[in-house]
Short mmCIF file of C-alpha atoms in Angstrom, two decimals:
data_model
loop_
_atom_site.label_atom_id
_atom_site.label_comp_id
_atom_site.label_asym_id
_atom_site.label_seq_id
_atom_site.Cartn_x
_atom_site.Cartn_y
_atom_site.Cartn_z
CA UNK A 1 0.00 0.00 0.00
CA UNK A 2 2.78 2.31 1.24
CA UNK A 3 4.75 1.46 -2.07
CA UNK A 4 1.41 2.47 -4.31
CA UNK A 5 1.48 5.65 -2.28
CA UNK A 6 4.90 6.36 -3.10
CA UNK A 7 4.70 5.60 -7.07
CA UNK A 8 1.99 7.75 -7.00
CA UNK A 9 3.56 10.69 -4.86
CA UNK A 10 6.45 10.48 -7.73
CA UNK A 11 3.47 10.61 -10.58
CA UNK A 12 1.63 13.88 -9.40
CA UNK A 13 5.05 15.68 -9.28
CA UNK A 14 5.99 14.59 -12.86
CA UNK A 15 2.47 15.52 -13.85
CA UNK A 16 2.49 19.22 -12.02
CA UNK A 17 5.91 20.15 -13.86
CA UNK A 18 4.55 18.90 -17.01
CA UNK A 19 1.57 20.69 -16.98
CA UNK A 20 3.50 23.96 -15.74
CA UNK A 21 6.17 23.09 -18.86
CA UNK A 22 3.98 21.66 -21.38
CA UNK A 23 7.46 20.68 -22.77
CA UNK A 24 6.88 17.09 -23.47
CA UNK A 25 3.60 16.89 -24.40
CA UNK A 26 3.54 20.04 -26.90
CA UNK A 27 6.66 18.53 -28.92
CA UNK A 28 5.72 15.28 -28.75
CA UNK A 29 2.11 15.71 -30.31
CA UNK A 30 3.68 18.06 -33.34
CA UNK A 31 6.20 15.51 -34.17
CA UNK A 32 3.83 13.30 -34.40
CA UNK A 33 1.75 14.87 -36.83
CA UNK A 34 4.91 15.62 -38.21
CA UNK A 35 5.83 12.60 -39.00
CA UNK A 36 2.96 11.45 -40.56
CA UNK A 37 3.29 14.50 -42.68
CA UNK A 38 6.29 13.24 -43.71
CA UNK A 39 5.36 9.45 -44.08
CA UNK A 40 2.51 10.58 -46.32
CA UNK A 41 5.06 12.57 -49.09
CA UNK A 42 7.56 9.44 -48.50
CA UNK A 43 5.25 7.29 -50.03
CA UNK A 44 3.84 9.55 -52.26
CA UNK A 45 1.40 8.00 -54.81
CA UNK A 46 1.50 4.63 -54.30
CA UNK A 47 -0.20 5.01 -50.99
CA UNK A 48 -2.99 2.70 -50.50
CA UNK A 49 -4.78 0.18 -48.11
CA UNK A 50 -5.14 -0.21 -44.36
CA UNK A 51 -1.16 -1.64 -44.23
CA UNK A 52 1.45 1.31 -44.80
CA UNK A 53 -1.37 3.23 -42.88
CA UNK A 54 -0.58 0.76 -39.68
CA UNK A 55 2.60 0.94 -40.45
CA UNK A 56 3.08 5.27 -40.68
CA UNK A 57 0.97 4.95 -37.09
CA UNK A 58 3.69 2.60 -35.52
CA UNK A 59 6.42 4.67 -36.93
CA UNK A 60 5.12 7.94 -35.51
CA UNK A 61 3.95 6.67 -32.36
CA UNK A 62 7.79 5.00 -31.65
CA UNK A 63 9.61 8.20 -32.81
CA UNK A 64 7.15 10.01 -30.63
CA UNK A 65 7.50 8.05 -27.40
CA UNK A 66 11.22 8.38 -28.20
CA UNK A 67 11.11 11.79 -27.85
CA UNK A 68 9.49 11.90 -24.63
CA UNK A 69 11.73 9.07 -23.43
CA UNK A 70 14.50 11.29 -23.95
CA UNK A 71 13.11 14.03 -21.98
CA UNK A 72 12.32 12.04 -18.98
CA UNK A 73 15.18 12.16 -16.75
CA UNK A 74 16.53 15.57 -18.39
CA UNK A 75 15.46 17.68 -15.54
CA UNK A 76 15.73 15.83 -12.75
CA UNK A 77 19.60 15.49 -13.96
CA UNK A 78 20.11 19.04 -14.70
CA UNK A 79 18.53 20.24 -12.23
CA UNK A 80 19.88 18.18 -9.50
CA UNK A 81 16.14 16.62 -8.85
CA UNK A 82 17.59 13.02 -9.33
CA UNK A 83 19.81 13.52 -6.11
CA UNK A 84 17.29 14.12 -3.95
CA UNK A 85 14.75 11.21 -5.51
CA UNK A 86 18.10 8.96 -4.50
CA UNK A 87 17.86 10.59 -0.83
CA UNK A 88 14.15 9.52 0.15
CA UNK A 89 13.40 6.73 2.10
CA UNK A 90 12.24 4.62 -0.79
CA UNK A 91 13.33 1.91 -2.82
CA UNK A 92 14.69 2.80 -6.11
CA UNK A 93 12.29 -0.15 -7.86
CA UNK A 94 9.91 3.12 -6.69
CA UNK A 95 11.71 5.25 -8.56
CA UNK A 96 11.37 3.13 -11.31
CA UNK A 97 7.49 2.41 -11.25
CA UNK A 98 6.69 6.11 -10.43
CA UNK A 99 8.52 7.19 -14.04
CA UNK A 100 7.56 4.25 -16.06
CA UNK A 101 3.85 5.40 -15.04
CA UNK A 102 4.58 8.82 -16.03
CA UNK A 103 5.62 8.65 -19.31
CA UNK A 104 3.02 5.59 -19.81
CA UNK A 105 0.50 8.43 -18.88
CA UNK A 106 2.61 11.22 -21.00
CA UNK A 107 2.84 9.24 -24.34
CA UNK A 108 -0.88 7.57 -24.19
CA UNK A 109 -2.34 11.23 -23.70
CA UNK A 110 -0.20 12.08 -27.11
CA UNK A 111 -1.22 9.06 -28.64
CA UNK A 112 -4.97 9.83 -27.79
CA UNK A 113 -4.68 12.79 -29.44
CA UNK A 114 -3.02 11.69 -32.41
CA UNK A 115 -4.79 8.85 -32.98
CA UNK A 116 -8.28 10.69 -34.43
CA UNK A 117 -5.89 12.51 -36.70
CA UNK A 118 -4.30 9.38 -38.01
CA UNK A 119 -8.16 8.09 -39.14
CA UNK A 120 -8.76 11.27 -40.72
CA UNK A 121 -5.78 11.33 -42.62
CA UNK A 122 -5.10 7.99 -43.53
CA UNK A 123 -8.30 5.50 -42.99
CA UNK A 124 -10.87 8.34 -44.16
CA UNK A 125 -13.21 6.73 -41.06
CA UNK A 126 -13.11 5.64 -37.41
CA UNK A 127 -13.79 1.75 -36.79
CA UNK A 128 -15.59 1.92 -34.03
CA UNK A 129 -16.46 -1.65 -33.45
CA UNK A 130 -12.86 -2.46 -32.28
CA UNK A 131 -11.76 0.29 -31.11
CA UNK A 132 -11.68 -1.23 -27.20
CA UNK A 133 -9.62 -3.68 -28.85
CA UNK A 134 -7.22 -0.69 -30.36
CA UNK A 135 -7.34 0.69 -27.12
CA UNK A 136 -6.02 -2.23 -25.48
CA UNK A 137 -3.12 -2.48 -28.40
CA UNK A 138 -2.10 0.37 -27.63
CA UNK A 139 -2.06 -0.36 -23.98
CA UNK A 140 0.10 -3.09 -24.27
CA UNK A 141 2.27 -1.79 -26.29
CA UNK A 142 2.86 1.13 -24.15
CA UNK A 143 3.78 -0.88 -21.17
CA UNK A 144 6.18 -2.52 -23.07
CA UNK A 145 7.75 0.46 -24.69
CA UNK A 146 7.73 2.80 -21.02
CA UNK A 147 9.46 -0.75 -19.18
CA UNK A 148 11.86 -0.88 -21.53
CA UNK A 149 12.33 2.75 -22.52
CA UNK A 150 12.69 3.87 -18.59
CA UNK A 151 15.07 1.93 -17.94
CA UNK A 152 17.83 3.07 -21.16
CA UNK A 153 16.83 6.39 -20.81
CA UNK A 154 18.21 6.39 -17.28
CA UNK A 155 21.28 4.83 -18.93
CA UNK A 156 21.20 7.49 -21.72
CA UNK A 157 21.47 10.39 -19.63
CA UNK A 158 24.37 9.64 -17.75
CA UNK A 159 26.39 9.03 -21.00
CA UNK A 160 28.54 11.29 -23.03
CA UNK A 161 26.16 11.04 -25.97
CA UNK A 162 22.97 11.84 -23.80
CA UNK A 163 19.83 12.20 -26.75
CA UNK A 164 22.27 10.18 -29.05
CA UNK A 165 22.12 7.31 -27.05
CA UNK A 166 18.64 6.64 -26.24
CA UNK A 167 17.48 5.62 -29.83
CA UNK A 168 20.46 3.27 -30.54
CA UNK A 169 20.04 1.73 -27.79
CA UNK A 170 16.18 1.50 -27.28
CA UNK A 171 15.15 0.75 -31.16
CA UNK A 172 16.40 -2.95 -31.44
CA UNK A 173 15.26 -3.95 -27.94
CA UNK A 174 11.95 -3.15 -28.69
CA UNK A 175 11.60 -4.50 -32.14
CA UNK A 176 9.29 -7.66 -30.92
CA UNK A 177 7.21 -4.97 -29.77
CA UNK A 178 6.83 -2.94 -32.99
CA UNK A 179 6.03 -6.24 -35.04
CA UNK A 180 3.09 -7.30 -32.54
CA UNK A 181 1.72 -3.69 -32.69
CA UNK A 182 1.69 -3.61 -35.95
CA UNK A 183 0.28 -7.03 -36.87
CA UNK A 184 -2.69 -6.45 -34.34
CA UNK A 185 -3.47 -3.34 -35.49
CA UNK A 186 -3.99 -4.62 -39.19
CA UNK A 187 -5.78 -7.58 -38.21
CA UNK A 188 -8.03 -5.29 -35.95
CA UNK A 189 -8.53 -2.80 -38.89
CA UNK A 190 -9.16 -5.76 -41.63
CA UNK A 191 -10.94 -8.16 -39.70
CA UNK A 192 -14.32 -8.08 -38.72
CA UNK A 193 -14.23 -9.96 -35.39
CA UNK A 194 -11.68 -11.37 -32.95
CA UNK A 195 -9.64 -14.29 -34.25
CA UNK A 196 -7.14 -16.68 -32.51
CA UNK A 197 -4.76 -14.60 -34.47
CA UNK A 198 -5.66 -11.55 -32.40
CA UNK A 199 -5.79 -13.49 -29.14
CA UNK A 200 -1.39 -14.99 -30.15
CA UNK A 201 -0.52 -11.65 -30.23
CA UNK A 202 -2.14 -9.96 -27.22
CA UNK A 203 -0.20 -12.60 -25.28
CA UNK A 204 2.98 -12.20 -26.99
CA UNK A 205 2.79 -8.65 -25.91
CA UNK A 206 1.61 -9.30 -22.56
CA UNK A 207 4.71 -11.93 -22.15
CA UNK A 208 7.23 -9.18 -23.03
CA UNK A 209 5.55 -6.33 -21.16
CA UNK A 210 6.01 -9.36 -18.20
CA UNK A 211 9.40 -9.67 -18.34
CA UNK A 212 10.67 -6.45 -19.28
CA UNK A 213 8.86 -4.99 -16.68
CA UNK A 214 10.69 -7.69 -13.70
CA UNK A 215 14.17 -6.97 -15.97
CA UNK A 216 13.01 -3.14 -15.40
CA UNK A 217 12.63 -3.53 -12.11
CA UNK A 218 15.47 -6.05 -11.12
CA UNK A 219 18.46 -3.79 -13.08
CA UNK A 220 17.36 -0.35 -12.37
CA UNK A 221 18.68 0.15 -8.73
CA UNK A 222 22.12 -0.60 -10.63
CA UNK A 223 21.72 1.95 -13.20
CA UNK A 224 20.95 4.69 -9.87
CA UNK A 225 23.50 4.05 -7.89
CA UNK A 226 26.22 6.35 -6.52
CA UNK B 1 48.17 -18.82 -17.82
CA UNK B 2 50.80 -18.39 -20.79
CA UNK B 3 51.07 -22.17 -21.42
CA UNK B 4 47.29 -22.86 -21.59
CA UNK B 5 46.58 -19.83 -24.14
CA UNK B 6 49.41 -21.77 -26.08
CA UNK B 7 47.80 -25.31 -26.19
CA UNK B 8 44.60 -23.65 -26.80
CA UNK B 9 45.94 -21.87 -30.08
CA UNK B 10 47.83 -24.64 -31.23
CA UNK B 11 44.79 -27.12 -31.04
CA UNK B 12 42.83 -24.46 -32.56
CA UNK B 13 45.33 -24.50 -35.60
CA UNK B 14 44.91 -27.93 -35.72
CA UNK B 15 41.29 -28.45 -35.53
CA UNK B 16 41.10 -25.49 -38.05
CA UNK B 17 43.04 -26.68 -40.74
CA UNK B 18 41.17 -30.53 -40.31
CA UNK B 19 37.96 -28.14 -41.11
CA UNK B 20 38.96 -27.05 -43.96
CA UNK B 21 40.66 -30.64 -45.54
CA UNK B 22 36.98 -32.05 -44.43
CA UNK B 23 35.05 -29.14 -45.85
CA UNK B 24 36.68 -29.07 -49.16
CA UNK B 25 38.31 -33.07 -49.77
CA UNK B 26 36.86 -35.07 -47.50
CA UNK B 27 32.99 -33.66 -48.10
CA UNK B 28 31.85 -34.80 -51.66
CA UNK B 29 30.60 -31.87 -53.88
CA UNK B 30 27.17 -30.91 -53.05
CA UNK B 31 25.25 -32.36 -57.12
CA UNK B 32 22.76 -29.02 -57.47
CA UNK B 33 24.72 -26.41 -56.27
CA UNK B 34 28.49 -27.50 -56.88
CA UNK B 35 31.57 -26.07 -55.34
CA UNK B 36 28.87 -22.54 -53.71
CA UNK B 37 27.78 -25.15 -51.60
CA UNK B 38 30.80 -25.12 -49.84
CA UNK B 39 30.27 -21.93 -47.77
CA UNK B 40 27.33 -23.88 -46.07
CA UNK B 41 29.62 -25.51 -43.23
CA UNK B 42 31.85 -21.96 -42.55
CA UNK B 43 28.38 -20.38 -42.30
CA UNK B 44 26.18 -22.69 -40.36
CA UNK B 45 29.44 -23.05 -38.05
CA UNK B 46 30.12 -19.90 -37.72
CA UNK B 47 26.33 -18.84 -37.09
CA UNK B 48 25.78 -20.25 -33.75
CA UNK B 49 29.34 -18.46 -32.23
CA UNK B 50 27.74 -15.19 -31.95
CA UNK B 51 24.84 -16.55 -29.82
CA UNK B 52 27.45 -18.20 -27.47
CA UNK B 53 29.48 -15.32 -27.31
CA UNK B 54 26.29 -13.08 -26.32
CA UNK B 55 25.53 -15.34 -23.73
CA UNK B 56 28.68 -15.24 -22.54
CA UNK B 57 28.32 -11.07 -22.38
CA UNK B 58 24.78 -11.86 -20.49
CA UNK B 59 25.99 -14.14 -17.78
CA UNK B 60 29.05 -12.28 -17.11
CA UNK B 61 26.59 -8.86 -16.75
CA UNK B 62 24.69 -10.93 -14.00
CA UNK B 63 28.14 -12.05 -12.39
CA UNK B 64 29.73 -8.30 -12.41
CA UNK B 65 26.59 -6.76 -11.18
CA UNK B 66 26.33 -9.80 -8.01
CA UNK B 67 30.23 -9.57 -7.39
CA UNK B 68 31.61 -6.43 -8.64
CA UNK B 69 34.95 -7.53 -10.02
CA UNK B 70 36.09 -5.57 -13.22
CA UNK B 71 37.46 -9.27 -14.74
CA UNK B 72 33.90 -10.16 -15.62
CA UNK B 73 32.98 -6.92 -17.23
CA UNK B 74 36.09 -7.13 -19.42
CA UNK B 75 35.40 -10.99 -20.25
CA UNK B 76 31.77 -9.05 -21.02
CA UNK B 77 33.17 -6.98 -23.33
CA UNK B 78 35.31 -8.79 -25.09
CA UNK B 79 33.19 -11.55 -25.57
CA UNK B 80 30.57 -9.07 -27.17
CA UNK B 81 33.19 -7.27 -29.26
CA UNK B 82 34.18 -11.31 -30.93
CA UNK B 83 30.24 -12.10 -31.35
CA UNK B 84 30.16 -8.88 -32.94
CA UNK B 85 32.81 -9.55 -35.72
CA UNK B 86 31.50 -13.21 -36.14
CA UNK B 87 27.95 -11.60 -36.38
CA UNK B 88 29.14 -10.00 -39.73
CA UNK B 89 30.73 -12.81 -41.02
CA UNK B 90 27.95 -14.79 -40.79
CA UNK B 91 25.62 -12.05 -42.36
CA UNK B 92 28.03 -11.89 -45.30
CA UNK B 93 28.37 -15.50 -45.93
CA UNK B 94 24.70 -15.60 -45.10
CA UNK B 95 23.91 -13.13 -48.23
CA UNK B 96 26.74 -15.28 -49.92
CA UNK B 97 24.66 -18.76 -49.36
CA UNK B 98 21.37 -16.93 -49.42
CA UNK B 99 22.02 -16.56 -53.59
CA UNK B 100 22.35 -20.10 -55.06
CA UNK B 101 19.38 -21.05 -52.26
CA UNK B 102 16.77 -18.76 -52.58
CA UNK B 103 17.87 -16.90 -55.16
CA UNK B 104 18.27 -13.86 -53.64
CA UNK B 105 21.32 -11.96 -51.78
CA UNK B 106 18.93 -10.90 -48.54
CA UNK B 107 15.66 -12.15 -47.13
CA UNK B 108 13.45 -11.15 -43.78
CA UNK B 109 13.50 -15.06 -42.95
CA UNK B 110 13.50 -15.40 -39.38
CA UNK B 111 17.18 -16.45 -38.48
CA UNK B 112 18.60 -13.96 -40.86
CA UNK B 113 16.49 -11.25 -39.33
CA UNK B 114 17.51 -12.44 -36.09
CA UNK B 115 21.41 -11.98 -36.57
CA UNK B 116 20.22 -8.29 -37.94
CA UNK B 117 18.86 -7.85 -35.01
CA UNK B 118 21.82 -9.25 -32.50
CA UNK B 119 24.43 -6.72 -34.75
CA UNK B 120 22.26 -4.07 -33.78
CA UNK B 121 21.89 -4.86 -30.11
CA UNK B 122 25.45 -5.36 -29.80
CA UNK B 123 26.47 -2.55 -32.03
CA UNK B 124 24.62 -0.68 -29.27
CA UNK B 125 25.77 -2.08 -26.66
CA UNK B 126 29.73 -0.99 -27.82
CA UNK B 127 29.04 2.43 -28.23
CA UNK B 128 27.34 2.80 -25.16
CA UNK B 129 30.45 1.30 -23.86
CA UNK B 130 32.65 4.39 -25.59
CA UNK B 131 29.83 7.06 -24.50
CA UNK B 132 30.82 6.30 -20.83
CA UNK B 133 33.68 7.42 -19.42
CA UNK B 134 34.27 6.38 -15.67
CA UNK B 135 35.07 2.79 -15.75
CA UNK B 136 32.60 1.33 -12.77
CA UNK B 137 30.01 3.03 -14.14
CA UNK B 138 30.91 1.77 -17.92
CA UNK B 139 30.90 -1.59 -16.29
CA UNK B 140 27.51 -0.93 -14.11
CA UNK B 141 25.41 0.28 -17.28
CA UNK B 142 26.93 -1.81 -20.02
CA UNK B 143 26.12 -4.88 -17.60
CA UNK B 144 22.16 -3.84 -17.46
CA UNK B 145 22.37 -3.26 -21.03
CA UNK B 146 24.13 -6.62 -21.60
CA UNK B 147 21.03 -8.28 -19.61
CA UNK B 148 18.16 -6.39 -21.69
CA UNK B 149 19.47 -7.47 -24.90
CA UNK B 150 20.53 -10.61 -24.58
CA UNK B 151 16.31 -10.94 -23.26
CA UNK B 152 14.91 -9.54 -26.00
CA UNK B 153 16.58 -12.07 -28.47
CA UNK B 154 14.37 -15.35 -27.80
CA UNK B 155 11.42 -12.87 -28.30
CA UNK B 156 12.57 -11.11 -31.22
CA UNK B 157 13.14 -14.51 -32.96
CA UNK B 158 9.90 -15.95 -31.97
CA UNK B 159 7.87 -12.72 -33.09
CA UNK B 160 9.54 -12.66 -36.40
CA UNK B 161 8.81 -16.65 -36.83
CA UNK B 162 5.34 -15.78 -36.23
CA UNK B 163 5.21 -12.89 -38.12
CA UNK B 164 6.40 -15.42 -41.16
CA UNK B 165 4.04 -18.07 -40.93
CA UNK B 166 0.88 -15.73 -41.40
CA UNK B 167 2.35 -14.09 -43.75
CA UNK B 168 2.72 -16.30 -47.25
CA UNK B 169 6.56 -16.99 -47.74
CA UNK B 170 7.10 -16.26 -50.97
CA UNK B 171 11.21 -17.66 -51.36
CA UNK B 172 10.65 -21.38 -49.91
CA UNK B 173 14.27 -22.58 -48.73
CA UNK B 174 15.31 -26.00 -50.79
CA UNK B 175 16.47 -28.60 -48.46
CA UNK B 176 19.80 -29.67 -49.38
CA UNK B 177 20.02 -33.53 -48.41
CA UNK B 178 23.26 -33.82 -46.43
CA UNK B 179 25.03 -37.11 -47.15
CA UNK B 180 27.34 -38.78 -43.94
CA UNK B 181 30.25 -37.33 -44.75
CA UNK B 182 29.26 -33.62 -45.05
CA UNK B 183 27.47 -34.18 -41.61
CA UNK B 184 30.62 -35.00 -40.00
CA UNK B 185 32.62 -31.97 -42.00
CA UNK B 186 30.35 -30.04 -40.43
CA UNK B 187 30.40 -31.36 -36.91
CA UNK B 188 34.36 -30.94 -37.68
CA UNK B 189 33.93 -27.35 -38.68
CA UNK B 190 31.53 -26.42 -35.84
CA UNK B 191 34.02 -27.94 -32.84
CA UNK B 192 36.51 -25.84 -35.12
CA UNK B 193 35.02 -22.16 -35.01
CA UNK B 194 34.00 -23.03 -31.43
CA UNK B 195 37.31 -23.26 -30.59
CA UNK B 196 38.41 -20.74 -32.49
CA UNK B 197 35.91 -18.57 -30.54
CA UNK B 198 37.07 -19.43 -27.19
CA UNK B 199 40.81 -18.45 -28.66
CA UNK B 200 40.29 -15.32 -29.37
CA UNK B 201 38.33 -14.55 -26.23
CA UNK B 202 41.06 -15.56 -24.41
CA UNK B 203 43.75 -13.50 -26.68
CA UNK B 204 41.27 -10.33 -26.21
CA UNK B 205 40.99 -10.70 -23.20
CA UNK B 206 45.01 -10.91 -22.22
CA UNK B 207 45.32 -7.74 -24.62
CA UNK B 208 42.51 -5.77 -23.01
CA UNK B 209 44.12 -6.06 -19.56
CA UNK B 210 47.60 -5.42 -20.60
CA UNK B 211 45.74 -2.27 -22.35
CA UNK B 212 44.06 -1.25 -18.95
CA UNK B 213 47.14 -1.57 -17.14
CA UNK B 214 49.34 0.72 -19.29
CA UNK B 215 46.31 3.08 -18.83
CA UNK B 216 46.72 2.86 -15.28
CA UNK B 217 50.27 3.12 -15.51
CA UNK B 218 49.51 6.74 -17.90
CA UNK B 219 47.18 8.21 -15.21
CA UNK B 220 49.33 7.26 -12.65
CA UNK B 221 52.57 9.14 -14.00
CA UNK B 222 50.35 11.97 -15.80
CA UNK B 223 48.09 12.68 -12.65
#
């Protein structure tokens, strides 16, 4: 109970500066749109169908969460904030939960506001039978992304490279994650009804939020430490 | 110390050169693909080295973060620095079989995609290594990262198997038929690059710690 406090404690103040910054949120939602600004020109004319569409989504919401991955240790290290998180009284797996949350919260908030652009742009309509099912994608994915994406960018910040770092690092790690996204999204958006396909997926992504969340947990206290 | 490295490389020399007289006389010629076929026992033996040698980078992670000796963070890193180099040999040859098979230099088949994937991890995982100055800390974060990665490999393959099978594989691999003999070259050839692996770990690693001694030695004098 005390440790659900404490997570929580850690959540509100990440939430207060944000909201007094806007810093995160504002750039990640225009590079977003940015990117699928982008995507859309890439491909040009031969755009067409449901797929690349799934595909420009993934892409933008991974560069996206990048972003804000980057950003979420920036001021407590420059500003000397990560110091006195090390001093409380709490365990650093706290630490790790609290921020995880955070930018869980921080990138689904961009993503929810992305997402009715992406159907206007690219699907022309909103499927609103599955979109529960969407939801829950994008859910899933998140966890996996934040567990993983915590943990390097606490890494990332202490290195020479800083921003540099975070990318190279986090990209390959969370490939499994991009390829079940992806494939559930575009048997969401095709199919009419849940399949087994659906249901081999959702667990694949619920295996590696799983474990990246205990590897999350289990290494971060060494990546704090000093 | 000095004496064992020296049996080790000389057996290695030995066991190398029997590879190569079983790969190319004692191994008849493969009847479809001729001579090209060849490069099948160098690959498949060489393939398997780099997930040894990343295992090796992910158990010594776990030991250096329980017992906090530098040794096992420099067997980590020159472990993943070997798997590394083998990595890209066996993408090459890979691409090199991957023509007279399927007919094409590159495909997203799972095991392929899979030793993509490890370069890139590992890639990573060295430059994170240069973007860190203090040593502990190198050690401390390149151990974590050594864990993550070396996770995320199982899954990666698996995802990408399953990513293949609903989707229609257009390339199908032919089955070669191996006959006796080119079974045994390539049992030959695998206890070969094995060894071979463990060699050069070994020679790294003497290298790397003469190398962080005459760094100490530097500081020392120059502080």
């Amino acid at each position: 109970m005390n440790y659900i406090r404490q997570i929580l404690t850690i959540v509100s103040k990440d939430i207060a500066a944000e909201i007094r910054t806007k810093e995160m949120l504002n750039s990640m939602l225009v590079f977003v749109i940015l990117i699928m600004v982008i995507f859309h020109f890439a491909f040009g004319e031969v755009f067409e169908g449901v797929e690349i569409a799934v595909g420009i989504l993934w892409g933008a919401f991974l560069f996206a969460a990048v972003l804000g991955l980057n950003r979420i240790f920036v001021h407590e290290k420059d500003e000397g904030c990560l110091d006195g998180l090390m001093l409380c009284p709490t365990d650093r797996a706290v630490i790790y939960f609290g921020k995880v949350l955070s930018s869980l919260i921080f990138i689904f908030v961009v993503q929810m506001l992305a997402l009715p652009i992406f159907f206007v742009f690219f699907i022309k309509m909103i499927p609103l039978s599955n979109l529960w099912l969407l939801l829950l994608v994008i859910i899933l994915s998140n966890v996996g992304i934040t567990s993983v994406g915590t943990l390097l960018s606490a890494i990332s910040i202490n290195t020479k490279a800083r921003d540099l770092m975070l990318p190279i690092l986090f990209f390959p790690v969370i490939i499994p994650i991009l390829i079940a996204a992806v494939k559930l999204t575009g048997l969401i958006m095709t199919a009419s009804k849940f399949s087994g396909d659906i249901l081999i997926w959702l667990r694949m992504l619920a295996i590696y939020d799983i474990i990246f969340l205990l590897v999350g947990f289990l290494t971060f206290e060494y990546v704090l430490e000093e | 110390m000095e004496r064992k490295a020296q049996i080790l490389s000389g057996v290695t020399f030995i066991a190398m050169l029997l590879a190569i007289y079983m790969v190319f006389i004692y191994a008849p010629i493969e009847r479809k693909m001729g001579i090209l076929q060849k490069i099948f026992y160098f690959h498949v033996s060489t393939a398997w080295i780099p997930y040894l040698a990343f295992l090796v980078v992910f158990l010594c992670s776990i030991v250096f973060l329980w017992r906090r000796d530098k040794r096992w963070d420099t067997i980590a890193f020159c472990s993943a620095e070997i798997g590394l180099v083998i990595d890209t040999l066996v993408l090459i040859t890979g691409s090199i079989w991957a023509k007279p098979a399927w007919g094409v230099w590159w495909t997203w088949e799972p095991r392929l995609t899979t030793s993509l994937i490890m370069w890139l991890l590992y890639a990573g995982y060295l430059l994170l290594r240069r973007s860190v100055e203090e040593a502990m800390r190198r050690a401390r974060f390149a151990a974590v990262y050594g864990i993550a990665a070396f996770i995320s490999v199982p899954i990666s393959f698996m995802s990408i198997r399953w990513w293949r099978t609903i989707h229609p594989v257009v390339i199908k691999p032919t089955g070669i038929e191996l006959e006796p003999p080119m079974i045994t070259a390539l049992i030959v050839c695998l206890v070969a690059f094995t060894l071979f692996y463990f060699c050069l770990l070994q020679q790294r690693y003497r290298l790397k710690k003469i190398k962080d001694e005459i760094e100490d030695i530097k500081s020392e004098l120059g502080g």
